[in-house]
PDB file of C-alpha atoms in Angstrom:
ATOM      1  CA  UNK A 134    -104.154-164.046 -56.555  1.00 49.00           C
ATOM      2  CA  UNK A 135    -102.827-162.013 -59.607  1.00 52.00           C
ATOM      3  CA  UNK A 136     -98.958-162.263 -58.760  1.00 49.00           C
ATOM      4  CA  UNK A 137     -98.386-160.243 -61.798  1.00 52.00           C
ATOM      5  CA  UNK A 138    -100.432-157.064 -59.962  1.00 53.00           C
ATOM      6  CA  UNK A 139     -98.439-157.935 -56.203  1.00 52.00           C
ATOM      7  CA  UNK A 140     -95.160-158.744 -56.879  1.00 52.00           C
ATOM      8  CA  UNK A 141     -93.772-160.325 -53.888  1.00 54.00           C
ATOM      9  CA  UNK A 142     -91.345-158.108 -52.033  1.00 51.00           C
ATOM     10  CA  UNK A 143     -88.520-160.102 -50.159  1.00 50.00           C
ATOM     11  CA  UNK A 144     -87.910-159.648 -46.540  1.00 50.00           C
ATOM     12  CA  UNK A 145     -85.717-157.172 -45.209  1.00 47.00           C
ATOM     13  CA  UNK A 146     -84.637-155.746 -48.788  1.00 46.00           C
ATOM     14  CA  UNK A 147     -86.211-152.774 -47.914  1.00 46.00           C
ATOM     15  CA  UNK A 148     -83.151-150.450 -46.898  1.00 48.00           C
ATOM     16  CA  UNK A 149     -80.877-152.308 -48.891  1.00 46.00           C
ATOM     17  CA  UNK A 150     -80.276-149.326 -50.740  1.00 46.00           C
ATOM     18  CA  UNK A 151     -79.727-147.116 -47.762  1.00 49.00           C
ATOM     19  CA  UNK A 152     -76.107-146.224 -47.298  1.00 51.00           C
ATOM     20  CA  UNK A 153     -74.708-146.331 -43.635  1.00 54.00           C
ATOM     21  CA  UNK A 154     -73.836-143.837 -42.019  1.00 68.00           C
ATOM     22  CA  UNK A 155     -70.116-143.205 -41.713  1.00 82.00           C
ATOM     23  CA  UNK A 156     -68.655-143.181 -38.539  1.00 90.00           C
ATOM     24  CA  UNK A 157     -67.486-140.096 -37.485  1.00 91.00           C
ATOM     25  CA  UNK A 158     -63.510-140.715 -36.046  1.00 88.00           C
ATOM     26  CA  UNK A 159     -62.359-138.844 -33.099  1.00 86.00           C
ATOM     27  CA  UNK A 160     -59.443-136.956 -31.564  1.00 79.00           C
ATOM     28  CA  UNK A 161     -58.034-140.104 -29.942  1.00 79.00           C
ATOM     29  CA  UNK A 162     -58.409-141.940 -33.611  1.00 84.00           C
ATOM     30  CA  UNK A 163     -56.851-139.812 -35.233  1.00 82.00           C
ATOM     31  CA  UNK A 164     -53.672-139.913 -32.788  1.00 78.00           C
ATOM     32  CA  UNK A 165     -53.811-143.595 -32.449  1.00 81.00           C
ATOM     33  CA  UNK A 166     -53.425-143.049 -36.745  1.00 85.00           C
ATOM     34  CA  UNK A 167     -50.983-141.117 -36.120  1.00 81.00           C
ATOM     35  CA  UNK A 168     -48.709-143.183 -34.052  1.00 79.00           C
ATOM     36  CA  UNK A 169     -49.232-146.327 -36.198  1.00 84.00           C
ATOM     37  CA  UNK A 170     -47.278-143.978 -38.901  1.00 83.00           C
ATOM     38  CA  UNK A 171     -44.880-142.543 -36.632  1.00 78.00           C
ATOM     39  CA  UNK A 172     -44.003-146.494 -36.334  1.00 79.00           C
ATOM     40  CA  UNK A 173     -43.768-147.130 -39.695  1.00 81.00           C
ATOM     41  CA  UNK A 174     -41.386-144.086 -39.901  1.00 79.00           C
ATOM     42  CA  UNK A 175     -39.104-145.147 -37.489  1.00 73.00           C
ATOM     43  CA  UNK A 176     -38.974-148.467 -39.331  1.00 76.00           C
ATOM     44  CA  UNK A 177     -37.800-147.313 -42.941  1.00 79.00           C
ATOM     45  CA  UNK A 178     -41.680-148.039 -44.172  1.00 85.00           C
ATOM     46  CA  UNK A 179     -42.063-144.190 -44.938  1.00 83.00           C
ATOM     47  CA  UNK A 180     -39.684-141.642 -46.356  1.00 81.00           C
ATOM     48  CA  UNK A 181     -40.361-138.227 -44.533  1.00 72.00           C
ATOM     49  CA  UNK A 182     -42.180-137.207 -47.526  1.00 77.00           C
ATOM     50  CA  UNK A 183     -45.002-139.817 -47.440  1.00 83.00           C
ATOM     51  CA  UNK A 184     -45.362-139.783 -43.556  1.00 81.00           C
ATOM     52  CA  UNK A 185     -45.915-136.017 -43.989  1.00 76.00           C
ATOM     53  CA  UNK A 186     -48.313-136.501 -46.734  1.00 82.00           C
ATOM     54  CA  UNK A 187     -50.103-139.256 -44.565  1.00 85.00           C
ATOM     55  CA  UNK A 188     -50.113-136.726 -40.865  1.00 82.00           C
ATOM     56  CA  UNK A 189     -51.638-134.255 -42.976  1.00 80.00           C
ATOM     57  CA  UNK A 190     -54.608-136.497 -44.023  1.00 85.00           C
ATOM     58  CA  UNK A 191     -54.551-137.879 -40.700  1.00 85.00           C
ATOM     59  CA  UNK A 192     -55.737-134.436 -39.374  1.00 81.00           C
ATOM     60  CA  UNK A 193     -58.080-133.486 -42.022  1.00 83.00           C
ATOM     61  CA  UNK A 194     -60.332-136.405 -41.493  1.00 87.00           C
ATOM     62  CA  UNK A 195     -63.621-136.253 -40.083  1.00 89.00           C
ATOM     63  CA  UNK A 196     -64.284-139.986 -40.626  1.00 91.00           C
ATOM     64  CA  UNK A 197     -62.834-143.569 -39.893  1.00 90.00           C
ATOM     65  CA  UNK A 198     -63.505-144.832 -42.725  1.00 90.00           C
ATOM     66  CA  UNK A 199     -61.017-141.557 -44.319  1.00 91.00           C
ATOM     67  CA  UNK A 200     -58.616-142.927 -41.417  1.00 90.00           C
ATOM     68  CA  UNK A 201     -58.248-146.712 -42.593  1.00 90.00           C
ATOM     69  CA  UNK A 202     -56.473-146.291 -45.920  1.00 90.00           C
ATOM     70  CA  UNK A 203     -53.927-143.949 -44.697  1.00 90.00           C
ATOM     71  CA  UNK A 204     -52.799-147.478 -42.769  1.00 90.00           C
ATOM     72  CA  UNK A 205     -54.255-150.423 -44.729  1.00 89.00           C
ATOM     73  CA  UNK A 206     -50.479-151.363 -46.081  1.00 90.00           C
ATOM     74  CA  UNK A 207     -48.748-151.415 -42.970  1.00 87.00           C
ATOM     75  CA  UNK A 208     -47.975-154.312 -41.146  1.00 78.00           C
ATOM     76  CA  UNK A 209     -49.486-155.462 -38.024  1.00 62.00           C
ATOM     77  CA  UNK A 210     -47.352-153.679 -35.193  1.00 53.00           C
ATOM     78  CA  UNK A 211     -47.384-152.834 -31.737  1.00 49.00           C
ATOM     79  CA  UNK A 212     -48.212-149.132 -32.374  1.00 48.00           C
ATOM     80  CA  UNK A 213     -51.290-150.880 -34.785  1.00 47.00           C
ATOM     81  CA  UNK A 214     -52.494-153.178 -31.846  1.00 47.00           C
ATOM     82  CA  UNK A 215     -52.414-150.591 -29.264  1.00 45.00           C
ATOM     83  CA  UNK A 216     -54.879-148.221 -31.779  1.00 44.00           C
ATOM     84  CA  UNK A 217     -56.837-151.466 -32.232  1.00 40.00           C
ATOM     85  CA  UNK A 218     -57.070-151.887 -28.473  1.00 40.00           C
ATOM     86  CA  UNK A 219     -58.339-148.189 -27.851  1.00 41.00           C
ATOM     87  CA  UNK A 220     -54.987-146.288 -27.274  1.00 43.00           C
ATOM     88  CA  UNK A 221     -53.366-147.795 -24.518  1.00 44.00           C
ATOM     89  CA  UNK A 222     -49.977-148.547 -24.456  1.00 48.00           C
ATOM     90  CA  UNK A 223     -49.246-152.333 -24.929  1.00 46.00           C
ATOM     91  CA  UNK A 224     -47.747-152.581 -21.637  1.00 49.00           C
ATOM     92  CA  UNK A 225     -51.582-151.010 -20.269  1.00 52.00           C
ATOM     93  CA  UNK A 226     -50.551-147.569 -19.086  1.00 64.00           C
ATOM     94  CA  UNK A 227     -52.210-144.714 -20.664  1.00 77.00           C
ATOM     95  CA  UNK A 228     -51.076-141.675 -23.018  1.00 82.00           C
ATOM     96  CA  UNK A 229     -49.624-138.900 -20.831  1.00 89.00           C
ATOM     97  CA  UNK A 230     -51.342-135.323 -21.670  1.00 90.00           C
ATOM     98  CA  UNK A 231     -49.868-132.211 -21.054  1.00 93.00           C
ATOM     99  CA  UNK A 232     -51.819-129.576 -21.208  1.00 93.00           C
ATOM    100  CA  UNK A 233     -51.268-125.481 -20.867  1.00 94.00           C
ATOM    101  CA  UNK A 234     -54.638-123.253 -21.122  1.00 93.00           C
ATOM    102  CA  UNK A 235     -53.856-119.834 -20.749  1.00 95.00           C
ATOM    103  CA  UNK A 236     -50.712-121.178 -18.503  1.00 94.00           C
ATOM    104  CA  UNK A 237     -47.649-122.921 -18.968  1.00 96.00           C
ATOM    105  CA  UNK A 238     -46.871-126.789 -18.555  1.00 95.00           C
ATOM    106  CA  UNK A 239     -43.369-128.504 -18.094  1.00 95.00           C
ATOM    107  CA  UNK A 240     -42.400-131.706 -18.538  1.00 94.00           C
ATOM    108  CA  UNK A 241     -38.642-132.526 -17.335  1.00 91.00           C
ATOM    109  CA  UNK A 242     -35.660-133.767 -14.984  1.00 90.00           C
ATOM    110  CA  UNK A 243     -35.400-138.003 -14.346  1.00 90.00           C
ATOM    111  CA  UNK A 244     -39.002-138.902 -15.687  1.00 89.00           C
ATOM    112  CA  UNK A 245     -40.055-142.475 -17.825  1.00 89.00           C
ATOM    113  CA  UNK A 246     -40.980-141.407 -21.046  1.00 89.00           C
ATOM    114  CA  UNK A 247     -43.698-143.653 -21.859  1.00 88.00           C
ATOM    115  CA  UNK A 248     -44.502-144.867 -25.445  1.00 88.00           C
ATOM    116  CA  UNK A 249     -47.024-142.035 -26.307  1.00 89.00           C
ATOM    117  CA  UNK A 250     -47.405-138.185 -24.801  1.00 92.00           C
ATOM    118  CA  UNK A 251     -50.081-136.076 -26.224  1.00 91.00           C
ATOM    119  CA  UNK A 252     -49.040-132.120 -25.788  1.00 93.00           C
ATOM    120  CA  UNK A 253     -51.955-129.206 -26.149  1.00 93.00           C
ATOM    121  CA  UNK A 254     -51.231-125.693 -25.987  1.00 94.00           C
ATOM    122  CA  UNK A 255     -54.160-123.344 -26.216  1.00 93.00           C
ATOM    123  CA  UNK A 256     -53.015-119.557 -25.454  1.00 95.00           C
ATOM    124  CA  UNK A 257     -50.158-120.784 -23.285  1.00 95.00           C
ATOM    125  CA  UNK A 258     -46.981-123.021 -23.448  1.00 96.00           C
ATOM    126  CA  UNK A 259     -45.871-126.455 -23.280  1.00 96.00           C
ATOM    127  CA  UNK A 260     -42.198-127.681 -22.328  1.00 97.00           C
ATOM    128  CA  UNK A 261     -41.643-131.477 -22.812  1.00 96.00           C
ATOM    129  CA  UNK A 262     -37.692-131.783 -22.086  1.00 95.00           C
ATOM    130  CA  UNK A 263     -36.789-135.912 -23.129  1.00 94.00           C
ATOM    131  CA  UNK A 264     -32.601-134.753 -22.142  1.00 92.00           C
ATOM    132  CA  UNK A 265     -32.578-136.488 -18.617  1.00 90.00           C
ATOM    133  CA  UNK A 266     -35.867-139.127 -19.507  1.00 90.00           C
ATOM    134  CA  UNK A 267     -36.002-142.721 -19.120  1.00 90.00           C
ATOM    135  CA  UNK A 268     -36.670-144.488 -22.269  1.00 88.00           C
ATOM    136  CA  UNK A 269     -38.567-148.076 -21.339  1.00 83.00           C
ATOM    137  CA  UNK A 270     -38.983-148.770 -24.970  1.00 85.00           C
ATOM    138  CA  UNK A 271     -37.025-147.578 -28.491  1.00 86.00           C
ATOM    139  CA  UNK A 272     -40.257-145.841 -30.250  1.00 89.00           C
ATOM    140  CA  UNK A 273     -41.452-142.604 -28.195  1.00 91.00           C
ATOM    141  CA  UNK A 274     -44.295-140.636 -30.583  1.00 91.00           C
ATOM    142  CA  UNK A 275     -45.566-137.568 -29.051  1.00 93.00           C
ATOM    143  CA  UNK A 276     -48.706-135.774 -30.879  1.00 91.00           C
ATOM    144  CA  UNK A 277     -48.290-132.094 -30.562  1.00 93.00           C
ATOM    145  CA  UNK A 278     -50.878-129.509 -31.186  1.00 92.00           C
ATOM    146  CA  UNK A 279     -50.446-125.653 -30.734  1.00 94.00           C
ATOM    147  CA  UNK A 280     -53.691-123.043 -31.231  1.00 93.00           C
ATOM    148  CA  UNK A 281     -52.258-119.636 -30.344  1.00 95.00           C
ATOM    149  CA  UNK A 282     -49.703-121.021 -28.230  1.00 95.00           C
ATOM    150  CA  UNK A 283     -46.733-123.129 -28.015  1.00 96.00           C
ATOM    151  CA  UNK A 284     -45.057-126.671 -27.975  1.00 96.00           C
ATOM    152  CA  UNK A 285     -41.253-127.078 -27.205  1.00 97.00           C
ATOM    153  CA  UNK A 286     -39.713-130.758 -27.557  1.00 96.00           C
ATOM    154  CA  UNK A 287     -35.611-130.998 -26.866  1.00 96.00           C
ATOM    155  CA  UNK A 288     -34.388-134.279 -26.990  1.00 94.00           C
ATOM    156  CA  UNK A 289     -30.966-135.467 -26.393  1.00 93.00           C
ATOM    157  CA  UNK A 290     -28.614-135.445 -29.249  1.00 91.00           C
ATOM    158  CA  UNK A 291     -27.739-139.199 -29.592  1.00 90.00           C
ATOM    159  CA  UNK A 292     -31.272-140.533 -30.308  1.00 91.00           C
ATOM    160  CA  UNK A 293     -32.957-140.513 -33.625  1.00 91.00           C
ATOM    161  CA  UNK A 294     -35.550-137.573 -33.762  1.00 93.00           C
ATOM    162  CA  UNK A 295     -37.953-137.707 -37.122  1.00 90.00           C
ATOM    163  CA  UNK A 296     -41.486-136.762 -37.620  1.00 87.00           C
ATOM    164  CA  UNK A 297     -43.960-133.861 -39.315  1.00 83.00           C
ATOM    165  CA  UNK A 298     -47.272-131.730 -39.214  1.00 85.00           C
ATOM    166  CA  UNK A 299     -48.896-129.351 -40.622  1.00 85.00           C
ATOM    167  CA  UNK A 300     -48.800-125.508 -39.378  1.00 87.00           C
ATOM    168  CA  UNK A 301     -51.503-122.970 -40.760  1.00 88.00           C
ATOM    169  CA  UNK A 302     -50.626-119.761 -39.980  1.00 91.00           C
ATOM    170  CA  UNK A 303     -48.443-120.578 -37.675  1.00 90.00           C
ATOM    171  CA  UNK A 304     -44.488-122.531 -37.324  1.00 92.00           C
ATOM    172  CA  UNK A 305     -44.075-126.684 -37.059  1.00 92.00           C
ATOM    173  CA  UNK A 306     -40.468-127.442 -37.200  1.00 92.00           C
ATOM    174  CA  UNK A 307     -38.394-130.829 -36.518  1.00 92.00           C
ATOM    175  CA  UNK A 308     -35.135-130.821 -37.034  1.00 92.00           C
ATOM    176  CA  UNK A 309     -34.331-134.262 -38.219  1.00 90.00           C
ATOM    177  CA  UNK A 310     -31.245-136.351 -36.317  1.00 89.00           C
ATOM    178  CA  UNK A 311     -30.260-139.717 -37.159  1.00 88.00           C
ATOM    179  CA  UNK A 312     -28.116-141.478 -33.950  1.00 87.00           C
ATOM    180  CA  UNK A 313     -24.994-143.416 -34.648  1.00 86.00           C
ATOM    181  CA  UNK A 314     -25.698-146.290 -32.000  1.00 85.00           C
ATOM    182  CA  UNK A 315     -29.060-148.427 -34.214  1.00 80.00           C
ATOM    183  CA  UNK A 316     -29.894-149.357 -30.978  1.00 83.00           C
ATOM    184  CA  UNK A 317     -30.708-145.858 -29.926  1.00 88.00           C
ATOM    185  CA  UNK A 318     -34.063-144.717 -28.929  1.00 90.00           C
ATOM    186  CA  UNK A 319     -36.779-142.851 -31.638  1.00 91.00           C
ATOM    187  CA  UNK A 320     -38.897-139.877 -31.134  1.00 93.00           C
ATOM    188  CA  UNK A 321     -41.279-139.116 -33.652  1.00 92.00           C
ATOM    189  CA  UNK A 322     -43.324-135.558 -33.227  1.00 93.00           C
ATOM    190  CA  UNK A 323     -46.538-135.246 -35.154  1.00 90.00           C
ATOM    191  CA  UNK A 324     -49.154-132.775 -34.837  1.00 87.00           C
ATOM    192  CA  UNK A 325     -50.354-129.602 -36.162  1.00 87.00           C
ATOM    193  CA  UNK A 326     -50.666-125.972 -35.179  1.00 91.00           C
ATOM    194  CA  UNK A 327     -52.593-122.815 -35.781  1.00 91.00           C
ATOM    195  CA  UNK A 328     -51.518-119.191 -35.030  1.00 94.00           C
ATOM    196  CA  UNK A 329     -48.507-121.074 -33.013  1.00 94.00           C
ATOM    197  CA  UNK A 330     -45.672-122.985 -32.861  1.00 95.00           C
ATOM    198  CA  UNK A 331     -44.757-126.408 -32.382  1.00 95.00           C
ATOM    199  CA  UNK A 332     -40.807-127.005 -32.048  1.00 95.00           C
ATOM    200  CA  UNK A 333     -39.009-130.173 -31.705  1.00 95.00           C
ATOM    201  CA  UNK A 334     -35.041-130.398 -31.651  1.00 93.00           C
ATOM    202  CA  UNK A 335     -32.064-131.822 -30.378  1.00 92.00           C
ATOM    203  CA  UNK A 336     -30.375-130.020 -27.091  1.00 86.00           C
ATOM    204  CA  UNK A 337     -26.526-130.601 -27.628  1.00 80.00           C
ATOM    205  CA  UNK A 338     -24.405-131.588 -24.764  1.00 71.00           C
ATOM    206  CA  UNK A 339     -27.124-133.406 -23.608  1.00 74.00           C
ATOM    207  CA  UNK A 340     -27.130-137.682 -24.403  1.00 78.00           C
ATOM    208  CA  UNK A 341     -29.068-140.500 -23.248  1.00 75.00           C
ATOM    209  CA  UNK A 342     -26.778-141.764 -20.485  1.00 66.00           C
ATOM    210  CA  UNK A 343     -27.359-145.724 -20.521  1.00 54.00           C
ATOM    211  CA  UNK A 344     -26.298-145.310 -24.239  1.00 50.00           C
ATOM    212  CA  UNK A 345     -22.942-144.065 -22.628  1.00 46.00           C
ATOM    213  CA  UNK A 346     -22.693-147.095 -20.504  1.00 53.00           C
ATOM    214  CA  UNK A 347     -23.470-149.403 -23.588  1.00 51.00           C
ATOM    215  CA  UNK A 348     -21.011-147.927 -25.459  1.00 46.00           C
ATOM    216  CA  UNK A 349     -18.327-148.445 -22.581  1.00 49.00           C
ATOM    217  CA  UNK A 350     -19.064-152.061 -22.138  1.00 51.00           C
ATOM    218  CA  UNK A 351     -18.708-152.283 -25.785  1.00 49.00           C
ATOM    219  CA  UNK A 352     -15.166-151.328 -25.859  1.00 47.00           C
ATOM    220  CA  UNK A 353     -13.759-152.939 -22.887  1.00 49.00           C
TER     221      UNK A 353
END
């Protein structure tokens, strides 16, 4: 046999060459992005400027593989484990979702805030009031998103409120607030909106009670 003429071909080279497809990320990977950098927020890791920078790639991207860098130097956290884990919360309870089509959803009174709350507004309105919530845990990050419609987020006004998104066409606002007591709990607002508004602020007279009592035990 002329080897020269048949060059031996070797086995399963054949679609070496062929690039793999690139998995397409979803709306639940791009949230569970976004509250691994809500995380790193509340920790010092990123100024407001670079966790803005990093929400707005979050919600451009159409593919994991656009997803992993925005994360790849952050350490290892809860918020990181529970997007590794498929978005539940690490004590197994799932995202709340509020939702408003063409209506109008509240969220308020003596309610446990869990870790994560997803609010959609498409033609209608959203309320999520945190002034009277249980906090079971110190980070709360709620993703936000407003198409012709609107998000409201009031939060008492001894808690640490930070977070960003992107608004096309339309308003995102969060007024910042940094809580005297380090202890205090963090709400971090991400999101986007178009033809809409997304709000998120403090509602003064209103504190987190227990932080009262803390404070009280403190000084006796």
């Amino acid at each position: 046999m002329d080897l020269e003429k048949h060059p031996q071909q070797p086995t399963g080279t054949a679609r070496t060459g062929a690039a793999a497809p690139a998995l397409r990320a979803s709306d639940a990977d791009r949230d569970r992005t976004a509250d691994v950098l809500g995380a790193a927020l509340a920790e010092g890791r990123l100024d407001a400027e670079e966790h803005a920078e990093r929400i707005d790639a979050v919600y451009r991207a159409k593919t994991m593989g656009e997803l992993e860098p925005l994360v790849r130097d952050l350490p290892v956290s809860r918020a990181r484990d529970a997007a590794v884990s498929g978005g539940e919360e690490a004590d197994g309870a799932p995202a709340e979702n509020v939702v408003a089509v063409f209506s109008a959803s509240v969220r308020k009174g003596r309610w446990r805030v869990g870790r994560r709350t997803n609010a959609f507004s498409l033609f209608g309105s959203v309320e999520i009031d945190l002034t009277e919530a249980l906090f079971r845990q110190r980070l709360t990050t709620v993703n936000a998103t407003s198409i012709f419609g609107s998000v409201e987020i009031r939060v008492p006004e001894n808690i640490t409120l930070r977070g960003s998104g992107t608004g096309v066409f339309g308003n995102f606002e969060v007024v910042t607030l940094e809580a005297a007591d380090p202890e205090a709990p963090v709400v971090v607002v991400n999101g986007y909106t178009v033809f809409g508004n997304v709000e998120a602020k403090p509602r003064r007279g209103r504190r987190v009670a227990d932080l009262h009592a803390r404070l009280r035990k403190r000084l006796d």
